[in-house]
Coordinates of C-alpha atoms and ligand atoms in Angstrom, one line a residue:
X1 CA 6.5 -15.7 -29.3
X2 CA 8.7 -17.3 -26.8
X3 CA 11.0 -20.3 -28.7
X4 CA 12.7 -23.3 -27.0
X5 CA 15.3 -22.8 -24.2
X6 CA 18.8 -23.6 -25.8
X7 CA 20.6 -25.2 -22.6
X8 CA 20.5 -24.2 -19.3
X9 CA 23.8 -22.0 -19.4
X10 CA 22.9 -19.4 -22.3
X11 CA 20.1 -17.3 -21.9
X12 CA 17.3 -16.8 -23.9
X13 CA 14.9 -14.0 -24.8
X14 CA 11.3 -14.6 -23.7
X15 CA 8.6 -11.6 -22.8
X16 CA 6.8 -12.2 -19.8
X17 CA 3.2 -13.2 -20.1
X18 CA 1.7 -13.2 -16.7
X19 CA 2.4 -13.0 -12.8
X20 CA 2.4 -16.5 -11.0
X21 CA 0.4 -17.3 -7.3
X22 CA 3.8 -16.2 -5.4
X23 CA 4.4 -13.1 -7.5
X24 CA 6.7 -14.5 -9.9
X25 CA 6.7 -13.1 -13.9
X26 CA 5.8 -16.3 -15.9
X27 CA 7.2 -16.5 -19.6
X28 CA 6.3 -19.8 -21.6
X29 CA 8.8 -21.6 -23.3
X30 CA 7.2 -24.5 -25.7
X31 CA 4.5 -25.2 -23.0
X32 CA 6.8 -24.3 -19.9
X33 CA 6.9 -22.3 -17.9
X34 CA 9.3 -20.0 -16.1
X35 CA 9.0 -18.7 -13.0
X36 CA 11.3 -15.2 -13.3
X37 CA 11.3 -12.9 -9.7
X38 CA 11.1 -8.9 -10.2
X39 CA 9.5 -9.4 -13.6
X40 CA 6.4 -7.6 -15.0
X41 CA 3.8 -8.7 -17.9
X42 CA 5.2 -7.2 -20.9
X43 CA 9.0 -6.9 -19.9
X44 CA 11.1 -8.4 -22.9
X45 CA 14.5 -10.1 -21.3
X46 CA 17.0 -12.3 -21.2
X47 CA 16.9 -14.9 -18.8
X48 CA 19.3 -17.8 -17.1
X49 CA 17.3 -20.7 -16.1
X50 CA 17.6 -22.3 -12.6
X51 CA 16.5 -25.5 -11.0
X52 CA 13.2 -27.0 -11.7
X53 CA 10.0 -26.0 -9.7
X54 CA 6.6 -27.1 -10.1
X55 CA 5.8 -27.6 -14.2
X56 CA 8.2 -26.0 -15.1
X57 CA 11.7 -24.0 -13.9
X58 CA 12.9 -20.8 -11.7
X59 CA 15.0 -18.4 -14.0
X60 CA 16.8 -15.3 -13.4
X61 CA 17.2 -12.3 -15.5
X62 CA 20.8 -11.6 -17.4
X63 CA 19.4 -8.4 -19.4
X64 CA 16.2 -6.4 -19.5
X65 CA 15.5 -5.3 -23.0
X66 CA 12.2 -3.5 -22.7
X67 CA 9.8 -3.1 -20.1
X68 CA 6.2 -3.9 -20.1
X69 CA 3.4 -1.2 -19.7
X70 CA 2.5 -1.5 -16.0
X71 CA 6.0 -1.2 -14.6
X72 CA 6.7 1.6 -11.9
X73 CA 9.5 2.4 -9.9
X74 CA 9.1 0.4 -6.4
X75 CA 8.8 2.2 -3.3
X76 CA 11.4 1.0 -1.1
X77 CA 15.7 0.4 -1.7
X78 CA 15.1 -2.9 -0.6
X79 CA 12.7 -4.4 -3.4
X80 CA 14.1 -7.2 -5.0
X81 CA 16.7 -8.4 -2.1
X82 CA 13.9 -8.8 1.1
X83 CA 11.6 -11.1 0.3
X84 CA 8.7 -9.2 2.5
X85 CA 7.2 -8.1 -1.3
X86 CA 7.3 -8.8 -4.8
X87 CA 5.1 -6.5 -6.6
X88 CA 6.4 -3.0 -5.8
X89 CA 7.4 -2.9 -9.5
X90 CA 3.7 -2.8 -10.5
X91 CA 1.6 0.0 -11.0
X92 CA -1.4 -0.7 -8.2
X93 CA -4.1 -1.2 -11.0
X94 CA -2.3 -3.7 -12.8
X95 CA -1.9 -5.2 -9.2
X96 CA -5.7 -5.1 -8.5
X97 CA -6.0 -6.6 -12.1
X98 CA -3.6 -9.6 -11.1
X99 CA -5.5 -10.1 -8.0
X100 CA -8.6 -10.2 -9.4
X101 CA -7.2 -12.3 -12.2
X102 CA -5.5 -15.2 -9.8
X103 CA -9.0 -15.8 -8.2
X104 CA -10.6 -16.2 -11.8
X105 CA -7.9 -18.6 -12.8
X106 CA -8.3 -20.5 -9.4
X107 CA -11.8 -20.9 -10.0
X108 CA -11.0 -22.2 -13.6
X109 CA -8.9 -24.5 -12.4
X110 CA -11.9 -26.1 -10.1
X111 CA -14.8 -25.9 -12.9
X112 CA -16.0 -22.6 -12.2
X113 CA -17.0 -20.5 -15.1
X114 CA -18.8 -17.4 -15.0
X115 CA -18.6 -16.3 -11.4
X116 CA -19.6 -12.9 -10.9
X117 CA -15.8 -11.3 -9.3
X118 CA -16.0 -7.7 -8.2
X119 CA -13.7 -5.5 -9.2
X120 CA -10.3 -5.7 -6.3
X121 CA -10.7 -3.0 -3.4
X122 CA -7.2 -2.5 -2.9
X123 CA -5.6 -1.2 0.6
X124 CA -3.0 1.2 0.5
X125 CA 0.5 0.4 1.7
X126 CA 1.9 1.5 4.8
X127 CA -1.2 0.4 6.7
X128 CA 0.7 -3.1 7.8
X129 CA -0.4 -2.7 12.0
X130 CA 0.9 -6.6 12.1
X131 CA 4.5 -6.9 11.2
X132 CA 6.7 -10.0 12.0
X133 CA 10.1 -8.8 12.0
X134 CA 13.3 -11.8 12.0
X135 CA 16.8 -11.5 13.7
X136 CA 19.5 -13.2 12.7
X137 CA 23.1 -12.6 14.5
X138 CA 26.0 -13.9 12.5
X139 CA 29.5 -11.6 12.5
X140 CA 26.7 -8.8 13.4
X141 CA 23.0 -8.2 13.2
X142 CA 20.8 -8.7 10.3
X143 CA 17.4 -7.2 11.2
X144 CA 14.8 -7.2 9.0
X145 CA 12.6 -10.1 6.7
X146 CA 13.7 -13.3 4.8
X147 CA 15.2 -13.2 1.4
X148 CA 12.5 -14.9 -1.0
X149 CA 11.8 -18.2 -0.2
X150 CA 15.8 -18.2 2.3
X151 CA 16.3 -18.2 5.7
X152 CA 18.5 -16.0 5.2
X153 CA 17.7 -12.4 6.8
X154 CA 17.8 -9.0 5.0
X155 CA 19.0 -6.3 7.3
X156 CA 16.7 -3.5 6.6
X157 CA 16.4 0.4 7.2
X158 CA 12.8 0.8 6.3
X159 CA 9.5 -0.5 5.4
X160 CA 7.0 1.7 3.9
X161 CA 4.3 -2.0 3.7
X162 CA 4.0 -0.9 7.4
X163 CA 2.2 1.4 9.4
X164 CA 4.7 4.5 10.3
X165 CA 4.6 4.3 13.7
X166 CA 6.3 0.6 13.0
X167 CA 8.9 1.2 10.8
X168 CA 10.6 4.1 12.5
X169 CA 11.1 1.5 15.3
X170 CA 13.3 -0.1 12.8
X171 CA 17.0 1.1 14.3
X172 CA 15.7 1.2 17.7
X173 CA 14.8 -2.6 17.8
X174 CA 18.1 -3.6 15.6
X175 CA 20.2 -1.7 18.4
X176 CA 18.0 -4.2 21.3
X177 CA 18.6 -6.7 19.8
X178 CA 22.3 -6.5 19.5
X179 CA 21.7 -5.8 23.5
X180 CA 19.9 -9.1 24.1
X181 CA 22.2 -11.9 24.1
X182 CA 18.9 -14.1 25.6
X183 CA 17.7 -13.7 22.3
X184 CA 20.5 -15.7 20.5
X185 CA 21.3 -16.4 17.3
X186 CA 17.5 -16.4 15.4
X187 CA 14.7 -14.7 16.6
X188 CA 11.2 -13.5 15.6
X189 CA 9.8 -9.5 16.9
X190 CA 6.4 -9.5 16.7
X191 CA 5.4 -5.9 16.4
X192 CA 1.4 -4.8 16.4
X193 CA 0.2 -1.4 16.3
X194 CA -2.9 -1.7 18.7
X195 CA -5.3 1.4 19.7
X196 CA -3.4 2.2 23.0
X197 CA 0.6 1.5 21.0
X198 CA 2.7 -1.1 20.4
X199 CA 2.9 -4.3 21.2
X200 CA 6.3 -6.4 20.9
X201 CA 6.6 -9.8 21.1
X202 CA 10.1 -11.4 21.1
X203 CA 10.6 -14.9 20.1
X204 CA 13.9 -16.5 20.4
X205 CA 14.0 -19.5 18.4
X206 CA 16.0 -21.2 21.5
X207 CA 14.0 -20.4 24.2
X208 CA 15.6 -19.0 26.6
X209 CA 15.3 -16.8 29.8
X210 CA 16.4 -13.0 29.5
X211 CA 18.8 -12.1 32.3
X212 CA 17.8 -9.5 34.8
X213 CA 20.1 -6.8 33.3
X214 CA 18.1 -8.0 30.0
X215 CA 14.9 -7.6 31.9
X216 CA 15.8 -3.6 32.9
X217 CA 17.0 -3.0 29.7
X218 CA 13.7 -3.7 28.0
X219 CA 11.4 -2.4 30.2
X220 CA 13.9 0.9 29.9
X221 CA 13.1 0.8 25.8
X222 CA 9.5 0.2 27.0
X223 CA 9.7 3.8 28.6
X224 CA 12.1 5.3 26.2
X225 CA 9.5 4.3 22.8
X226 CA 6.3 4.6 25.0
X227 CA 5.7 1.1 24.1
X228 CA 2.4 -0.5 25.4
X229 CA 3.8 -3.9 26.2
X230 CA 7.1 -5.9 25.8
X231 CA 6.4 -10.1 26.0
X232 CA 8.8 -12.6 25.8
X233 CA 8.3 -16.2 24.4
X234 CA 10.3 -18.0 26.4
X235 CA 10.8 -21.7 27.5
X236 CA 7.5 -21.6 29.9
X237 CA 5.3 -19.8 27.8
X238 CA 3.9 -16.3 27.2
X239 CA 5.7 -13.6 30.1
X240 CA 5.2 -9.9 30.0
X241 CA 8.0 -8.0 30.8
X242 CA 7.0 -4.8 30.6
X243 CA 3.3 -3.9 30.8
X244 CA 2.5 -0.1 30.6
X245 CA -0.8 -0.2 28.7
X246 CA -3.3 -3.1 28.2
X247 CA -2.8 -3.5 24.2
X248 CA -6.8 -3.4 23.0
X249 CA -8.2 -3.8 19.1
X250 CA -11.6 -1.9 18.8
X251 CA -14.2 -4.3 16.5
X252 CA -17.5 -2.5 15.8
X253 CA -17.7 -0.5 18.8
X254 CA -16.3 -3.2 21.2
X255 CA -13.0 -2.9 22.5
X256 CA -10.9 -6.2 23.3
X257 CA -7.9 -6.9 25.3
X258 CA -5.6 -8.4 22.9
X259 CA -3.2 -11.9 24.2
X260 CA -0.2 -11.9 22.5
X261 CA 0.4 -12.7 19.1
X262 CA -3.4 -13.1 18.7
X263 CA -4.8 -13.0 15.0
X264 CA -5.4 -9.9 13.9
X265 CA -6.6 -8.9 9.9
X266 CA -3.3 -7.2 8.5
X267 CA -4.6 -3.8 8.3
X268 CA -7.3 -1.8 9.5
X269 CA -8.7 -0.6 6.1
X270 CA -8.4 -4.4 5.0
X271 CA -10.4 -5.7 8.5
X272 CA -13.1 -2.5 7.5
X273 CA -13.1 -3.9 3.8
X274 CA -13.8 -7.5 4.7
X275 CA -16.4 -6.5 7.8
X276 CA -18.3 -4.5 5.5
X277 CA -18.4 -7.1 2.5
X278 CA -19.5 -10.0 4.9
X279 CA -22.5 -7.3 6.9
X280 CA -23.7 -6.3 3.7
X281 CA -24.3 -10.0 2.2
X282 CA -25.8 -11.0 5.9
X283 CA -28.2 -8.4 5.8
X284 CA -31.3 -9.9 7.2
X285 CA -29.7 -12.2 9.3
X286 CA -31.4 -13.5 12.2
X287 CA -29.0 -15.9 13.2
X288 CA -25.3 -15.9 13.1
X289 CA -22.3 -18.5 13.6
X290 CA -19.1 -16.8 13.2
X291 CA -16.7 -19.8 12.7
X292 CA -13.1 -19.3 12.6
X293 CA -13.5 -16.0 14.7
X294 CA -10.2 -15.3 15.9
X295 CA -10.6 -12.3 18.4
X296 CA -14.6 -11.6 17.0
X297 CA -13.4 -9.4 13.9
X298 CA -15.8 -9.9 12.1
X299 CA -18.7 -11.7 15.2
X300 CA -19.0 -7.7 17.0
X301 CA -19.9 -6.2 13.5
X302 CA -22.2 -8.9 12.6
X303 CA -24.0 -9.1 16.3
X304 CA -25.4 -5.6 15.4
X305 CA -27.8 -7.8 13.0
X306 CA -28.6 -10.5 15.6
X307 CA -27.0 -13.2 18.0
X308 CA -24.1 -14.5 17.0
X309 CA -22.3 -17.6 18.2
X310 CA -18.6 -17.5 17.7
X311 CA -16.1 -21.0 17.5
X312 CA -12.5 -20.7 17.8
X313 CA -9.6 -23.1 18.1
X314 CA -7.6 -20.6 20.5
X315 CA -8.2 -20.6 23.8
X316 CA -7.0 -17.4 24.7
X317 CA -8.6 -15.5 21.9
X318 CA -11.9 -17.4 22.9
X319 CA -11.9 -15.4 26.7
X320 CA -11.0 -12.2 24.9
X321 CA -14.1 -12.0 23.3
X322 CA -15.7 -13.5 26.2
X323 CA -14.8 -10.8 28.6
X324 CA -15.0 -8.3 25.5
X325 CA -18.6 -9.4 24.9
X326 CA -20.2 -8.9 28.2
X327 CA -24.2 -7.2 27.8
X328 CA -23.4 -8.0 23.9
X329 CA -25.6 -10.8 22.0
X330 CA -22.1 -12.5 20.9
X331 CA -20.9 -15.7 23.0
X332 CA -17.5 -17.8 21.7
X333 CA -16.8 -21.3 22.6
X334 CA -13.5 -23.3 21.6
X335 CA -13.7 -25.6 19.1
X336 CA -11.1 -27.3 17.0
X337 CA -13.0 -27.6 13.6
X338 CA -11.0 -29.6 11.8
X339 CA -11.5 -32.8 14.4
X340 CA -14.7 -31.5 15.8
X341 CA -16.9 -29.5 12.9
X342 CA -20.1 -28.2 13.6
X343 CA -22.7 -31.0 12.5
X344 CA -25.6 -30.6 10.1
X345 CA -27.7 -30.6 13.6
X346 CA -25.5 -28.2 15.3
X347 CA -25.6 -25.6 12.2
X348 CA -29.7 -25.9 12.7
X349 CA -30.0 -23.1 14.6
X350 CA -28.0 -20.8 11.9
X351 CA -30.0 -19.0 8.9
X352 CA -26.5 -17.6 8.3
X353 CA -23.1 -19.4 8.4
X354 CA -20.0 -17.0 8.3
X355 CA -16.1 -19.2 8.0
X356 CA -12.7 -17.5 7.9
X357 CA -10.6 -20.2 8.2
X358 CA -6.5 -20.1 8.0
X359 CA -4.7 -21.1 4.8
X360 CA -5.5 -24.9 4.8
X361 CA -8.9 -23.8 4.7
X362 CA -12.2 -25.7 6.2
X363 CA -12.2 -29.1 4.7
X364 CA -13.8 -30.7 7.1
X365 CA -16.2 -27.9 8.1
X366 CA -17.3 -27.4 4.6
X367 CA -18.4 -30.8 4.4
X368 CA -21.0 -30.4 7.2
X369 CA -22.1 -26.8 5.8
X370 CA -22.8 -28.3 2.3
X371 CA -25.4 -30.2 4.4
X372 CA -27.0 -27.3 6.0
X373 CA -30.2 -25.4 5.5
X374 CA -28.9 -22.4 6.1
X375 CA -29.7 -19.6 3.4
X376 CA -26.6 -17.4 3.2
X377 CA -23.4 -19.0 3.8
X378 CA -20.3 -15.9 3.5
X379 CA -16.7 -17.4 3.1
X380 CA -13.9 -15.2 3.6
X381 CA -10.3 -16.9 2.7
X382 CA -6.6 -15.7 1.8
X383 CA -6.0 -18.9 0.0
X384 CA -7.7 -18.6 -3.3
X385 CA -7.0 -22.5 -4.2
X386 CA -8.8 -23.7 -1.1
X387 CA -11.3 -21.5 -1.2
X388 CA -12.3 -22.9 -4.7
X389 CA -11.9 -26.4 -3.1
X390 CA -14.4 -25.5 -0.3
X391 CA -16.4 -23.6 -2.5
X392 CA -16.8 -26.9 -5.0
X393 CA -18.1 -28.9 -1.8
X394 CA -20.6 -26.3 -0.7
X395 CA -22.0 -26.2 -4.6
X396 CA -22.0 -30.0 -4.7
X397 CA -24.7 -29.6 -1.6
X398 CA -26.5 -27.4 -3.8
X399 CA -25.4 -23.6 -2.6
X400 CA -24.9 -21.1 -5.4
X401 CA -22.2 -18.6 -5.5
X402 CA -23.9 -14.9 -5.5
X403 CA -20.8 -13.3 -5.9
X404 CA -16.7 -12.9 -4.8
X405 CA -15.2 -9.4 -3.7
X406 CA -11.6 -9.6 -4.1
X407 CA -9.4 -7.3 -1.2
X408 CA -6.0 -6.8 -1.9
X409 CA -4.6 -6.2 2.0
X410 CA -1.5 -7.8 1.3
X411 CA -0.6 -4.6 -1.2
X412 CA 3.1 -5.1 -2.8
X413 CA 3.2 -8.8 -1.7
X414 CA 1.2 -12.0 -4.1
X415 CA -1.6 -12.7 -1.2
X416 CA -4.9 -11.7 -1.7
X417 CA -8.6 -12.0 0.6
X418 CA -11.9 -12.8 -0.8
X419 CA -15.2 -12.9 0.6
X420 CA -17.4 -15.2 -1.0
X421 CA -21.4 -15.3 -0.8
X422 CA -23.5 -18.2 -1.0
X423 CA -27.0 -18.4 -1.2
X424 CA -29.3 -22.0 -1.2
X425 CA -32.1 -21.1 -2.9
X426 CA -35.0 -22.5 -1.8
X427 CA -36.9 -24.9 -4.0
Ligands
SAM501 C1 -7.9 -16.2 9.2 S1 -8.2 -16.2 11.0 C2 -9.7 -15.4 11.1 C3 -10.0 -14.7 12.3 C4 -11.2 -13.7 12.3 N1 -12.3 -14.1 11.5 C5 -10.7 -12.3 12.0 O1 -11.1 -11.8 10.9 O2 -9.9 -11.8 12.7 C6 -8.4 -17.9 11.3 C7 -8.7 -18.3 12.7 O3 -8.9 -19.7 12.7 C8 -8.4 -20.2 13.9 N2 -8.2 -21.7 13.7 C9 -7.2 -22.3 13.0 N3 -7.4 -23.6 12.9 C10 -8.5 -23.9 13.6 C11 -9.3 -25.0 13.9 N4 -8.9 -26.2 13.5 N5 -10.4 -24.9 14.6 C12 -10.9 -23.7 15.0 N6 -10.2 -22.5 14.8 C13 -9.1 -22.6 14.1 C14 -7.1 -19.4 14.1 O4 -6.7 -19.5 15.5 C15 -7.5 -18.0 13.7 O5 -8.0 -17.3 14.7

């Protein structure tokens, strides 16, 4: 229905067909796209277009005519200015749909046809325990997230994406950082809700020392919030400055000192979602190599169905799970992966072959599992388009995809996690 785009100064009326990887409405316009923020399949506007991107352009919207059928009213006054999410305007089925729908297309993209994809097991919003706040100080203090795809910073009041207990220390942290001039101009608060409270982390993008008067003042807010632990990322590293509780992170039934800024799934009902998924499809495991671990997320569940070795680039998340572990059938070594992945030989010992790697995804590590015996191999990703590209190598060695659960724990933003299953059958 959509004709060709008259000139890029008068808009043009084009209904929105479908939502984009980064959460964008996409209308096409004789073959080309456009990639139009805050839009919804169905919505019938009028649109300016913008500078080129991709295959096709950005465009804004002039006038909304009429909007499509799975439009809702979004949750929070600052949707469309902070670029934390872009599908509040979506009713959460549609959303799960959308999910579901961007790791089919993916799939399609690399050859796959006919891959069984479960229905999307969405996580409800205001679970976010993770939440990576940015400070910028210009005339005053913008405290809050980056506008889409900007640097610049949108001062916020609230954020109902995160978990309560997080967002009422909204006002509270904007005020400290006014307070801090160590801080300076740009700086990042890492705030974690962890099973004993809260655990800030303040990066200043110039790393600098806090003052002693800096020093009293935070450990005073430390007392004031009942904050677990205030650290500071300064110019030697990692230095707590005010330690009241050890933050831990229960996995299974093993409870973990968490080191700073450690990775950590974004929610716990999304962490429970992906456990369960990747336990169910080991079932029968007798034994396990948890690659990718992070702090043992997912290594503590699976030990309950037999030894598990765990590899992990980070060293400090490595001895959490280390001294977490103790009397436990789970043991963690470092290993950088993408120089250094496991070998056909090394992967031997495995009948089952768990990787969660980070965006980029395993390359390197999928190459060597491809040419492994073992019988289940469980991916778990939050990159569908390298997940297809690992999964393509692991087929290639002859592994067949049993199924993909979609989890949506990344609810109003364009992210999504799956948990692949692979099975080699045996001849
Ligand atoms: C997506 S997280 C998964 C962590 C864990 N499975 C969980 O659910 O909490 C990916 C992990 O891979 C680690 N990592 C990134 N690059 C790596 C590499 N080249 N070698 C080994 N580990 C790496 C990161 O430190 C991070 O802990």
């Amino acid at each position: 229905m959509n004709k060709s785009f008259p000139n890029n100064a008068e808009p043009m009326q084009v209904a929105v067909e479908s939502i984009g990887m980064r959460g964008d409405g996409i209308a096409v316009v004789d073959g080309v796209p456009y990639y139009i923020p805050g839009t919804a399949p169905g919505d019938v506007v009028d649109i300016i277009r913008g500078s080129k991107r991709d295959d096709g352009y950005t465009a804004t919207v002039s006038t909304s005519h009429t909007p499509g059928p799975d439009r809702t009213e979004p949750a929070c006054r600052h949707f469309g200015t902070c670029g934390g999410c872009t599908l509040q305007h979506i009713t959460p089925g549609a959303v799960a749909d959308i999910k579901r729908d961007q790791i089919s297309l993916t799939l399609a993209r690399h050859g796959f046809q006919d891959i069984p994809i479960r229905e999307t097991i969405a996580i409800p919003p205001g679970e976010r325990r993770r939440v990576r706040f940015s400070m910028h100080k210009k005339r005053g203090v913008a405290f809050g997230f980056n506008a889409n795809r900007s640097n610049d910073v949108i001062d916020i009041a609230e954020c109902p994406a995160a978990r309560p207990e997080i967002a009422k220390l909204i006002p509270d942290l904007k005020a400290l950082a006014a307070r801090t001039p160590a801080l300076g101009r740009r700086a990042e608060f890492i705030v974690t809700a962890t099973d004993t409270g809260i655990d800030i982390l303040l990066r200043p993008s110039k790393r600098k020392n806090p003052g002693m008067d800096e020093r009293v003042a935070l450990a005073a807010f430390a007392e004031r919030h009942d904050i677990a632990r205030i650290g500071w990322d300064g110019p030697i590293g990692y230095e707590p400055l005010a330690a009241r509780r050890a933050p831990t992170i229960t996995f299974g039934k093993t409870r973990l000192a968490m080191p700073p800024d450690a990775f950590l799934q974004p929610s716990q009902g999304g962490e429970r979602a992906i456990v369960k998924a990747v336990c169910d499809a080991a079932a029968g495991a007798r034994k396990i190599t948890d690659l990718y671990a992070g702090c043992g997320a997912l290594s503590f569940p699976l030990s309950a169905l037999g030894p598990v070795q765990a590899y992990e680039g980070n060293e400090d998340m490595v001895q959490a799970i280390r001294y977490a572990a103790a009397g436990q059938p789970v043991a963690a070594e470092i290993r950088d992966l993408a120089r250094r992945p496991l070998s056909p030989d090394e992967l031997k010992r495995f009948d089952t072959i768990v990787f969660d790697p980070p965006r980029a995804g395993a390359r390197e590590q999928a190459g060597t599992i491809a040419l492994s015996a073992a019988q289940t191999v469980i991916a778990v990703s939050c990159n569908p388009a390298t997940l297809a590209r690992d999964l393509r190598t692991l087929v290639t060695g002859g592994y067949r995809i049993e199924s993909i659960q979609p989890i949506d724990q990344f609810p109003w933003s364009a992210h999504v996690e799956a948990v692949a299953v692979l099975r080699r059958d045996r001849p």
